[in-house]
Amino acid sequence: MKKITLMFAMLVFFGYLSMTAQEEPQMKTRKRSQESEMKSRPVAETPKAAPKTQKAATTQFKADITGSVISLTKLAMEADPSVTKAEAEDLVKKGQPLAFKSGDDIYLVYNAKKAFDGKSLAKYAEVKNLGIAGEIKYVNGFGVITAKQIQPVE
């Protein structure tokens, strides 16, 4: 039984090696054919657009909620939850969560891909008045923000 298992593992290993060894040359030939196709096509001239005389209206950042970055670990240990930028980056590297505090409410911040966004919060850890634009909702009693944009607010 052990010999059969060992032989099956070796078969899978060599199969994997043969599959990955063939991918690279195929990709190179595909890339070369695309490059040669691009070179052989005639370049069509595009008409130049008239210069714009009016500037596009700049959209100002409108925060849905404002507050500051805190450490959930420090908050749970009943210590001062405020963090510096260096502390926040260190906490993110260790896998400890950061949160957003607005008044007495605490929110977990997620990005548009629905992934926890501690790295973005760490960038703004020392900002006293941080604004987040996005969707705010409550899930099982926890405040959750799906952030579209984060930046300091004056």
PDB file of C-alpha atoms in Angstrom:
ATOM      1  CA  MET A   1       0.000   0.000   0.000  1.00  0.00           C
ATOM      2  CA  LYS A   2       2.870   2.369   0.841  1.00  0.00           C
ATOM      3  CA  LYS A   3       4.555   1.626  -2.494  1.00  0.00           C
ATOM      4  CA  ILE A   4       1.377   2.417  -4.408  1.00  0.00           C
ATOM      5  CA  THR A   5       0.956   5.695  -2.531  1.00  0.00           C
ATOM      6  CA  LEU A   6       4.592   6.618  -3.144  1.00  0.00           C
ATOM      7  CA  MET A   7       4.325   5.792  -6.852  1.00  0.00           C
ATOM      8  CA  PHE A   8       1.120   7.836  -7.155  1.00  0.00           C
ATOM      9  CA  ALA A   9       2.806  10.810  -5.438  1.00  0.00           C
ATOM     10  CA  MET A  10       5.773  10.579  -7.815  1.00  0.00           C
ATOM     11  CA  LEU A  11       3.426  10.365 -10.790  1.00  0.00           C
ATOM     12  CA  VAL A  12       1.594  13.512  -9.665  1.00  0.00           C
ATOM     13  CA  PHE A  13       4.908  15.303  -9.038  1.00  0.00           C
ATOM     14  CA  PHE A  14       6.316  14.498 -12.486  1.00  0.00           C
ATOM     15  CA  GLY A  15       2.997  15.327 -14.098  1.00  0.00           C
ATOM     16  CA  TYR A  16       3.055  18.723 -12.453  1.00  0.00           C
ATOM     17  CA  LEU A  17       6.624  19.351 -13.589  1.00  0.00           C
ATOM     18  CA  SER A  18       5.812  18.434 -17.161  1.00  0.00           C
ATOM     19  CA  MET A  19       2.770  20.729 -17.208  1.00  0.00           C
ATOM     20  CA  THR A  20       4.663  23.752 -15.907  1.00  0.00           C
ATOM     21  CA  ALA A  21       7.652  23.127 -18.170  1.00  0.00           C
ATOM     22  CA  GLN A  22       5.411  23.343 -21.245  1.00  0.00           C
ATOM     23  CA  GLU A  23       3.602  26.524 -20.280  1.00  0.00           C
ATOM     24  CA  GLU A  24       6.507  28.928 -20.631  1.00  0.00           C
ATOM     25  CA  PRO A  25       7.480  28.165 -24.264  1.00  0.00           C
ATOM     26  CA  GLN A  26       3.833  28.251 -25.305  1.00  0.00           C
ATOM     27  CA  MET A  27       3.420  31.653 -23.717  1.00  0.00           C
ATOM     28  CA  LYS A  28       6.574  32.959 -25.437  1.00  0.00           C
ATOM     29  CA  THR A  29       5.407  31.853 -28.859  1.00  0.00           C
ATOM     30  CA  ARG A  30       1.963  33.334 -28.242  1.00  0.00           C
ATOM     31  CA  LYS A  31       3.573  36.604 -27.136  1.00  0.00           C
ATOM     32  CA  ARG A  32       5.895  36.649 -30.162  1.00  0.00           C
ATOM     33  CA  SER A  33       3.006  36.088 -32.549  1.00  0.00           C
ATOM     34  CA  GLN A  34       1.072  38.945 -30.943  1.00  0.00           C
ATOM     35  CA  GLU A  35       4.104  41.248 -31.211  1.00  0.00           C
ATOM     36  CA  SER A  36       4.664  40.395 -34.868  1.00  0.00           C
ATOM     37  CA  GLU A  37       0.965  40.939 -35.557  1.00  0.00           C
ATOM     38  CA  MET A  38       1.135  44.351 -33.916  1.00  0.00           C
ATOM     39  CA  LYS A  39       4.173  45.304 -36.028  1.00  0.00           C
ATOM     40  CA  SER A  40       2.574  44.198 -39.275  1.00  0.00           C
ATOM     41  CA  ARG A  41      -0.619  46.206 -38.774  1.00  0.00           C
ATOM     42  CA  PRO A  42      -0.706  49.654 -40.341  1.00  0.00           C
ATOM     43  CA  VAL A  43      -0.973  52.406 -37.799  1.00  0.00           C
ATOM     44  CA  ALA A  44      -4.125  54.427 -38.265  1.00  0.00           C
ATOM     45  CA  GLU A  45      -3.804  58.092 -37.558  1.00  0.00           C
ATOM     46  CA  THR A  46      -6.238  59.348 -34.999  1.00  0.00           C
ATOM     47  CA  PRO A  47      -7.615  62.842 -35.363  1.00  0.00           C
ATOM     48  CA  LYS A  48      -6.281  65.237 -32.804  1.00  0.00           C
ATOM     49  CA  ALA A  49      -8.830  66.493 -30.340  1.00  0.00           C
ATOM     50  CA  ALA A  50      -9.384  70.185 -30.035  1.00  0.00           C
ATOM     51  CA  PRO A  51      -7.701  71.634 -26.953  1.00  0.00           C
ATOM     52  CA  LYS A  52     -10.074  72.031 -24.067  1.00  0.00           C
ATOM     53  CA  THR A  53     -10.548  75.565 -22.884  1.00  0.00           C
ATOM     54  CA  GLN A  54     -12.608  74.719 -19.821  1.00  0.00           C
ATOM     55  CA  LYS A  55     -11.202  72.825 -16.907  1.00  0.00           C
ATOM     56  CA  ALA A  56     -13.133  69.811 -15.729  1.00  0.00           C
ATOM     57  CA  ALA A  57     -14.936  70.367 -12.477  1.00  0.00           C
ATOM     58  CA  THR A  58     -12.990  68.752  -9.676  1.00  0.00           C
ATOM     59  CA  THR A  59     -15.001  66.638  -7.310  1.00  0.00           C
ATOM     60  CA  GLN A  60     -14.336  67.284  -3.685  1.00  0.00           C
ATOM     61  CA  PHE A  61     -14.041  64.471  -1.214  1.00  0.00           C
ATOM     62  CA  LYS A  62     -17.208  64.025   0.814  1.00  0.00           C
ATOM     63  CA  ALA A  63     -16.742  61.768   3.819  1.00  0.00           C
ATOM     64  CA  ASP A  64     -19.670  59.654   4.989  1.00  0.00           C
ATOM     65  CA  ILE A  65     -18.062  59.313   8.416  1.00  0.00           C
ATOM     66  CA  THR A  66     -15.124  60.931  10.223  1.00  0.00           C
ATOM     67  CA  GLY A  67     -13.011  59.730  13.116  1.00  0.00           C
ATOM     68  CA  SER A  68      -9.616  58.197  13.876  1.00  0.00           C
ATOM     69  CA  VAL A  69      -7.735  54.899  13.666  1.00  0.00           C
ATOM     70  CA  ILE A  70      -7.497  52.714  16.791  1.00  0.00           C
ATOM     71  CA  SER A  71      -6.096  49.333  17.785  1.00  0.00           C
ATOM     72  CA  LEU A  72      -8.739  46.737  18.670  1.00  0.00           C
ATOM     73  CA  THR A  73      -6.183  44.807  20.718  1.00  0.00           C
ATOM     74  CA  LYS A  74      -5.394  47.822  22.917  1.00  0.00           C
ATOM     75  CA  LEU A  75      -9.094  48.572  23.232  1.00  0.00           C
ATOM     76  CA  ALA A  76      -9.797  44.999  24.401  1.00  0.00           C
ATOM     77  CA  MET A  77      -7.012  45.265  26.998  1.00  0.00           C
ATOM     78  CA  GLU A  78      -8.575  48.512  28.275  1.00  0.00           C
ATOM     79  CA  ALA A  79      -5.525  50.578  27.280  1.00  0.00           C
ATOM     80  CA  ASP A  80      -5.428  53.779  25.234  1.00  0.00           C
ATOM     81  CA  PRO A  81      -6.426  52.505  21.762  1.00  0.00           C
ATOM     82  CA  SER A  82      -4.841  55.353  19.772  1.00  0.00           C
ATOM     83  CA  VAL A  83      -1.800  54.353  17.705  1.00  0.00           C
ATOM     84  CA  THR A  84       1.041  56.044  15.869  1.00  0.00           C
ATOM     85  CA  LYS A  85       1.774  55.264  12.241  1.00  0.00           C
ATOM     86  CA  ALA A  86       4.791  53.092  13.157  1.00  0.00           C
ATOM     87  CA  GLU A  87       2.782  51.149  15.754  1.00  0.00           C
ATOM     88  CA  ALA A  88      -0.085  50.662  13.310  1.00  0.00           C
ATOM     89  CA  GLU A  89       2.181  49.318  10.575  1.00  0.00           C
ATOM     90  CA  ASP A  90       3.794  46.960  13.108  1.00  0.00           C
ATOM     91  CA  LEU A  91       0.370  45.746  14.282  1.00  0.00           C
ATOM     92  CA  VAL A  92      -0.717  45.074  10.693  1.00  0.00           C
ATOM     93  CA  LYS A  93       2.468  43.065  10.069  1.00  0.00           C
ATOM     94  CA  LYS A  94       1.689  40.994  13.177  1.00  0.00           C
ATOM     95  CA  GLY A  95      -1.878  40.435  11.969  1.00  0.00           C
ATOM     96  CA  GLN A  96      -3.550  42.427  14.724  1.00  0.00           C
ATOM     97  CA  PRO A  97      -6.662  44.355  13.667  1.00  0.00           C
ATOM     98  CA  LEU A  98      -7.082  48.082  13.397  1.00  0.00           C
ATOM     99  CA  ALA A  99     -10.467  49.764  13.523  1.00  0.00           C
ATOM    100  CA  PHE A 100     -12.067  53.130  12.920  1.00  0.00           C
ATOM    101  CA  LYS A 101     -13.564  55.079  15.821  1.00  0.00           C
ATOM    102  CA  SER A 102     -16.154  57.766  15.235  1.00  0.00           C
ATOM    103  CA  GLY A 103     -17.505  59.251  18.449  1.00  0.00           C
ATOM    104  CA  ASP A 104     -18.445  56.253  20.614  1.00  0.00           C
ATOM    105  CA  ASP A 105     -18.929  53.903  17.644  1.00  0.00           C
ATOM    106  CA  ILE A 106     -16.264  51.487  16.420  1.00  0.00           C
ATOM    107  CA  TYR A 107     -16.201  50.196  12.835  1.00  0.00           C
ATOM    108  CA  LEU A 108     -14.274  47.518  10.991  1.00  0.00           C
ATOM    109  CA  VAL A 109     -13.078  48.811   7.620  1.00  0.00           C
ATOM    110  CA  TYR A 110     -13.168  46.704   4.462  1.00  0.00           C
ATOM    111  CA  ASN A 111     -12.195  47.672   0.919  1.00  0.00           C
ATOM    112  CA  ALA A 112     -14.333  47.381  -2.217  1.00  0.00           C
ATOM    113  CA  LYS A 113     -13.158  43.783  -2.716  1.00  0.00           C
ATOM    114  CA  LYS A 114     -14.665  42.873   0.677  1.00  0.00           C
ATOM    115  CA  ALA A 115     -11.227  42.278   2.252  1.00  0.00           C
ATOM    116  CA  PHE A 116     -10.168  43.710   5.623  1.00  0.00           C
ATOM    117  CA  ASP A 117      -8.302  46.969   4.977  1.00  0.00           C
ATOM    118  CA  GLY A 118      -5.886  47.340   7.888  1.00  0.00           C
ATOM    119  CA  LYS A 119      -3.035  48.477   5.625  1.00  0.00           C
ATOM    120  CA  SER A 120      -4.952  51.535   4.433  1.00  0.00           C
ATOM    121  CA  LEU A 121      -5.862  52.433   7.991  1.00  0.00           C
ATOM    122  CA  ALA A 122      -2.213  52.111   9.062  1.00  0.00           C
ATOM    123  CA  LYS A 123      -1.243  54.803   6.532  1.00  0.00           C
ATOM    124  CA  TYR A 124      -3.530  57.289   8.283  1.00  0.00           C
ATOM    125  CA  ALA A 125      -2.970  56.199  11.904  1.00  0.00           C
ATOM    126  CA  GLU A 126      -1.778  59.591  13.174  1.00  0.00           C
ATOM    127  CA  VAL A 127      -4.494  61.603  11.433  1.00  0.00           C
ATOM    128  CA  LYS A 128      -6.879  62.998  14.052  1.00  0.00           C
ATOM    129  CA  ASN A 129      -9.758  63.684  11.662  1.00  0.00           C
ATOM    130  CA  LEU A 130      -9.895  60.938   9.040  1.00  0.00           C
ATOM    131  CA  GLY A 131     -12.771  60.716   6.585  1.00  0.00           C
ATOM    132  CA  ILE A 132     -14.100  57.593   4.901  1.00  0.00           C
ATOM    133  CA  ALA A 133     -16.493  57.561   1.975  1.00  0.00           C
ATOM    134  CA  GLY A 134     -18.351  54.307   1.510  1.00  0.00           C
ATOM    135  CA  GLU A 135     -21.188  52.107   2.680  1.00  0.00           C
ATOM    136  CA  ILE A 136     -21.849  51.837   6.419  1.00  0.00           C
ATOM    137  CA  LYS A 137     -23.824  48.909   7.785  1.00  0.00           C
ATOM    138  CA  TYR A 138     -24.184  46.820  10.925  1.00  0.00           C
ATOM    139  CA  VAL A 139     -23.588  43.060  10.794  1.00  0.00           C
ATOM    140  CA  ASN A 140     -24.441  41.088  13.942  1.00  0.00           C
ATOM    141  CA  GLY A 141     -23.936  44.196  16.052  1.00  0.00           C
ATOM    142  CA  PHE A 142     -20.589  45.181  14.494  1.00  0.00           C
ATOM    143  CA  GLY A 143     -20.271  48.394  12.537  1.00  0.00           C
ATOM    144  CA  VAL A 144     -18.758  47.680   9.116  1.00  0.00           C
ATOM    145  CA  ILE A 145     -17.623  50.218   6.540  1.00  0.00           C
ATOM    146  CA  THR A 146     -17.015  49.193   2.944  1.00  0.00           C
ATOM    147  CA  ALA A 147     -14.628  52.015   2.068  1.00  0.00           C
ATOM    148  CA  LYS A 148     -14.475  53.524  -1.388  1.00  0.00           C
ATOM    149  CA  GLN A 149     -12.080  56.309  -0.431  1.00  0.00           C
ATOM    150  CA  ILE A 150     -10.097  57.218   2.686  1.00  0.00           C
ATOM    151  CA  GLN A 151      -8.378  60.546   3.257  1.00  0.00           C
ATOM    152  CA  PRO A 152      -7.763  63.193   5.923  1.00  0.00           C
ATOM    153  CA  VAL A 153     -10.513  65.768   6.406  1.00  0.00           C
ATOM    154  CA  GLU A 154      -9.905  69.332   7.486  1.00  0.00           C
TER     155      GLU A 154
END
